[in-house]
Short mmCIF file of C-alpha atoms in Angstrom, two decimals:
data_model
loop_
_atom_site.label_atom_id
_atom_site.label_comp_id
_atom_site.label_asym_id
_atom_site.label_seq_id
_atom_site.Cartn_x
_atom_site.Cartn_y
_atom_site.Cartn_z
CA UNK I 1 0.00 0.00 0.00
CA UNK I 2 2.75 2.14 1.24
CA UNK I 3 4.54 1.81 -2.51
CA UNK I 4 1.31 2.02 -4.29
CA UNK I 5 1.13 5.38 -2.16
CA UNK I 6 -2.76 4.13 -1.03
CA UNK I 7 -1.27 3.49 2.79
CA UNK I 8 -2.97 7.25 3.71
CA UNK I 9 -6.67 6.76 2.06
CA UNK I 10 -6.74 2.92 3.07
CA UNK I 11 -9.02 1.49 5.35
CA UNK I 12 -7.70 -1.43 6.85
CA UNK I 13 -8.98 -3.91 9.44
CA UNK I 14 -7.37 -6.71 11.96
CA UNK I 15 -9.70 -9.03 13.48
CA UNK I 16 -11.12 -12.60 13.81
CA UNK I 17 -14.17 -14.35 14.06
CA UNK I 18 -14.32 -16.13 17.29
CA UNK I 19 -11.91 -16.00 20.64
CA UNK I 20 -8.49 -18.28 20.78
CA UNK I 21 -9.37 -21.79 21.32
CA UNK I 22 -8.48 -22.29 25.24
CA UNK I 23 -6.62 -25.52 24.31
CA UNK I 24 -3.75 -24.16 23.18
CA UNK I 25 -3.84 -20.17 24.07
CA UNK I 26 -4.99 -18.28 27.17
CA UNK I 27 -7.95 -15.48 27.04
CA UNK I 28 -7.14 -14.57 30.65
CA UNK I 29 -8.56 -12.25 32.38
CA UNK I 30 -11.88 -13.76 29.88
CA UNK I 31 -13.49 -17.29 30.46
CA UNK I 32 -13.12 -20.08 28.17
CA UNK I 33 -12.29 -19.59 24.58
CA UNK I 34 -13.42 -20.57 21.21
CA UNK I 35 -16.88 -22.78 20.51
CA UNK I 36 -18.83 -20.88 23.73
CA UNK I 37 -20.48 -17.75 24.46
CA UNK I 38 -18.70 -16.81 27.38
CA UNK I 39 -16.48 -13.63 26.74
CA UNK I 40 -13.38 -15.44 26.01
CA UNK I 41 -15.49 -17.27 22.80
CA UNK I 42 -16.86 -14.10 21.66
CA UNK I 43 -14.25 -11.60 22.44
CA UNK I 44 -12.03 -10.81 19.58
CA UNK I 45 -9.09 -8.31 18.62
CA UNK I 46 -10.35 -5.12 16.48
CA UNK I 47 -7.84 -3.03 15.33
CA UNK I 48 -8.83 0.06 12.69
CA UNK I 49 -5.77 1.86 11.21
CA UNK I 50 -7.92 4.61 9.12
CA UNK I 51 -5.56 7.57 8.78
CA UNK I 52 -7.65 11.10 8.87
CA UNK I 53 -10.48 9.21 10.46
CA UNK I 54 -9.41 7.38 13.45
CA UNK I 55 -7.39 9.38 15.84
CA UNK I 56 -4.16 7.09 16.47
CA UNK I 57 -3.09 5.29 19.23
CA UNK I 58 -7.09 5.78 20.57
CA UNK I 59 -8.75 3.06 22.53
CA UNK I 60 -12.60 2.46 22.06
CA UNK I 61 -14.67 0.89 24.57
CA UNK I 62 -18.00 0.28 23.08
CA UNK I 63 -18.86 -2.82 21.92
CA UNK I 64 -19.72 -4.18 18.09
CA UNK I 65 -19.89 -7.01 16.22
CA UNK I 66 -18.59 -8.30 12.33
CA UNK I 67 -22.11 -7.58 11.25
CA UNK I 68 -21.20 -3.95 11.79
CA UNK I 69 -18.33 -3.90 8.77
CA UNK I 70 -20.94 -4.33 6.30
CA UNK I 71 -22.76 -0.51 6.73
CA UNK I 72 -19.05 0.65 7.94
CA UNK I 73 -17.71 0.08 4.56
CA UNK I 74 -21.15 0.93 2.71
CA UNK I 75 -20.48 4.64 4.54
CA UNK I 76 -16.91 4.33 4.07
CA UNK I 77 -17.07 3.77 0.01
CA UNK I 78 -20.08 6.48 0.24
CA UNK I 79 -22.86 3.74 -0.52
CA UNK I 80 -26.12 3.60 0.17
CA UNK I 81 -27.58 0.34 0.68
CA UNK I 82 -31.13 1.46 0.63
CA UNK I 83 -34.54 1.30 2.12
CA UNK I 84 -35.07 -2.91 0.52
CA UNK I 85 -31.91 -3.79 2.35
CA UNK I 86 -32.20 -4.52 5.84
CA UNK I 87 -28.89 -4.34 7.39
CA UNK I 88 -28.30 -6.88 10.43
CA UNK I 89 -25.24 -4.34 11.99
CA UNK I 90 -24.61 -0.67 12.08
CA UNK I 91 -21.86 1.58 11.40
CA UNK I 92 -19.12 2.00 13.13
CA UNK I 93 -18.06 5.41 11.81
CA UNK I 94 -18.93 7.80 14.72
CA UNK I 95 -16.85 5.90 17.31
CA UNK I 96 -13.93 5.68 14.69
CA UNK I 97 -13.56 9.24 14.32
CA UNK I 98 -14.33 9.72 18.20
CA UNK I 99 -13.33 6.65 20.50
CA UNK I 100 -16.31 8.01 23.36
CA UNK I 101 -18.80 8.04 20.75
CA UNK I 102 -21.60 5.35 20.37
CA UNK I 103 -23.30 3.31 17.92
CA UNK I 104 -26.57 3.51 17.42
CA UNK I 105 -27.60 0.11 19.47
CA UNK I 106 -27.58 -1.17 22.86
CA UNK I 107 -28.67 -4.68 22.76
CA UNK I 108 -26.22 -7.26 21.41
CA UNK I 109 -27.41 -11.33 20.68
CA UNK I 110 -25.60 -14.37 19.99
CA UNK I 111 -27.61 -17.57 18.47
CA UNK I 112 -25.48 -20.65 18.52
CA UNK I 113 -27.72 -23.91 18.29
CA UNK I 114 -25.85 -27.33 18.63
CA UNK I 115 -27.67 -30.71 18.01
CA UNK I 116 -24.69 -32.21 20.37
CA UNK I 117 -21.93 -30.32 22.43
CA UNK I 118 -18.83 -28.71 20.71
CA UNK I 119 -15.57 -30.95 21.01
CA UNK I 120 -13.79 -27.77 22.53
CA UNK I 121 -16.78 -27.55 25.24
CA UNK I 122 -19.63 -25.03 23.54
CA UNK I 123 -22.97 -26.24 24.10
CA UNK I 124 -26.02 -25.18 22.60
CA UNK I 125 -26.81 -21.85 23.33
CA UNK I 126 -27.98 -18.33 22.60
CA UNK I 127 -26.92 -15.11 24.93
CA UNK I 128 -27.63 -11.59 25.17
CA UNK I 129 -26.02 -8.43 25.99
CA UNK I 130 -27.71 -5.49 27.13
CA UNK I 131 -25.12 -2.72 28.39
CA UNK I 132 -22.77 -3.90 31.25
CA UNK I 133 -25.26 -6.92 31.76
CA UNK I 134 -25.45 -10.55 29.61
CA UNK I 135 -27.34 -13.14 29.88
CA UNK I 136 -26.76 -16.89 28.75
CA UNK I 137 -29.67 -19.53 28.30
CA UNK I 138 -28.19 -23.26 27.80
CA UNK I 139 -31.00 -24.76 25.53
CA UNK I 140 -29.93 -28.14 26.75
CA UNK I 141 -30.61 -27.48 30.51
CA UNK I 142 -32.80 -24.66 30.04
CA UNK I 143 -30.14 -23.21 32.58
CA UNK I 144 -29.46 -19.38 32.70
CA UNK I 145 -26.31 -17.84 33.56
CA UNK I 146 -26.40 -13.65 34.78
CA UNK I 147 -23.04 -11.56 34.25
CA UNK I 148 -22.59 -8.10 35.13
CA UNK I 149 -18.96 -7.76 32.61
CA UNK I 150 -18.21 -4.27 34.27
CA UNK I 151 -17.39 -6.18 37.73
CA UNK I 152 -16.81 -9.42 36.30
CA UNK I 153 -15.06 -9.42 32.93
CA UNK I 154 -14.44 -13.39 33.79
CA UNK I 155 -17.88 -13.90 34.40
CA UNK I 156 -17.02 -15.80 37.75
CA UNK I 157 -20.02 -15.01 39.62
CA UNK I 158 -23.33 -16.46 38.10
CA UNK I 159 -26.22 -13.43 39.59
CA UNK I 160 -28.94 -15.57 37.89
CA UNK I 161 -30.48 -16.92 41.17
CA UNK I 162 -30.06 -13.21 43.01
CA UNK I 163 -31.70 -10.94 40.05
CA UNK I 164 -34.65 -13.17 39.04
CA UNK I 165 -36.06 -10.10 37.65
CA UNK I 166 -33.07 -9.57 35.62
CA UNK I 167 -32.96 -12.80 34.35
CA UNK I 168 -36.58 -12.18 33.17
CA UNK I 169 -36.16 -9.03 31.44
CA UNK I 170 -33.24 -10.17 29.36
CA UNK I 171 -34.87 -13.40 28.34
CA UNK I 172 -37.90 -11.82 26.95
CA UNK I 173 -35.74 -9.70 24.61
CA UNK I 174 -33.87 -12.57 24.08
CA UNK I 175 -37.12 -14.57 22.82
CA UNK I 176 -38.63 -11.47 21.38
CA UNK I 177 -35.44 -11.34 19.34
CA UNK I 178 -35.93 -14.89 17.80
CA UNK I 179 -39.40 -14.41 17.28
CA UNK I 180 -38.19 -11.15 14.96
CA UNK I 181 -35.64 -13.20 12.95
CA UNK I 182 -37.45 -16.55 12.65
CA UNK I 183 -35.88 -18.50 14.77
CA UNK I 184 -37.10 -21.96 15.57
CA UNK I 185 -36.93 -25.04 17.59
CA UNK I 186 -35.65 -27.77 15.03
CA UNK I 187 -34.07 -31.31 15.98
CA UNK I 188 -33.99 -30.91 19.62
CA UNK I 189 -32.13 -27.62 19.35
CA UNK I 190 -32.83 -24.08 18.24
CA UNK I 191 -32.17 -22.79 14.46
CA UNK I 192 -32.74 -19.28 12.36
CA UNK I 193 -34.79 -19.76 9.53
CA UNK I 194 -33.15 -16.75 8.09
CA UNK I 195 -30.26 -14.40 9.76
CA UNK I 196 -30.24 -12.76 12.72
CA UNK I 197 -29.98 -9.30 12.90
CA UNK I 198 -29.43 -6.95 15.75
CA UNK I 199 -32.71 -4.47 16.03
CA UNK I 200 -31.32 -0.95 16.26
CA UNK I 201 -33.09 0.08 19.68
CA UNK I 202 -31.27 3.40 20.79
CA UNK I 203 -28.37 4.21 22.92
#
């Protein structure tokens, strides 16, 4: 880029797709690793190098997910997807030119139906994240699992049985969000009949 002199007006992204698999890396301070939906599964490295956009050496703390790049780069190349297309992520161009800005969403959800558990320890499950709070619902056990990630990035202390009313809240916009995308209880396990998207529901 830097001898095609494009390094300046480049966008260019580092990141993954899942956490490191626990088996042979450590997520520490975050539990468990690839194949669950505990922060160490769903945690991954975002780096933006954007020069005349994002600010460098700038840390962001709001979360987003992959489903975001799509209407990033849309804005990005100046593109407007239109009114037909409904777009599952948002843009992530008002926290890259200001790290303490935030998207436009505050609920994040995670949909990962197994017919049998995952050989590196996921089991079927879907979770939720609704600011500093997240929610995890085995479909198995019908078990639920309450985090509060601003005093418990590790997610050590299950609140589940403490904040009943919590628990509650979460899980109805947890079910109202399958309901939305179509998702459905197939083979002993739950599936999307089409994909999930994340309803844009205000800061």
């Amino acid at each position: 880029l830097a001898g095609l002199g494009l390094a300046d007006s480049t966008l260019i992204v580092f990141t993954s797709d899942n956490g490191g698999e626990d088996r042979v890396t450590s997520n520490a301070p975050l539990r468990a690793g690839k194949s669950t939906l505990y922060e160490g599964g769903i945690r991954e490295p975002l780096i933006i190098r954007y020069p005349g956009i994002v600010p460098a050496g700038t840390v962001s703390t709001t979360p987003t997910s992959n489903i975001d790049f799509y209407p990033t780069f849309c804005e990005v190349a100046g593109i407007d997807p239109g009114p037909r297309q409904r777009l599952d992520g948002v843009s992530m161009m008002p926290m890259l030119r200001n790290p303490k800005a935030k998207v436009k969403r505050d609920t994040l959800f995670w949909h990962y139906p197994l017919p049998r558990p995952h050989f590196l320890g996921g089991r079927s499950s879907g979770a939720i994240r609704q600011g500093d709070w997240k929610l995890i619902e085995f479909f198995d056990t019908g078990e639920n699992e309450l985090y509060n990630l601003a005093h418990d990035i590790g997610e050590t202390k299950n609140l589940a049985e403490m904040m009943p009313r919590k628990v509650a809240a979460l899980k109805k916009a947890l079910n109202d969000w399958r309901e939305e995308t179509g998702a459905t209880a197939n083979r002993g396990c739950w599936s999307a009949s089409r994909i999930a998207r994340s309803p844009r529901r205000g800061d």
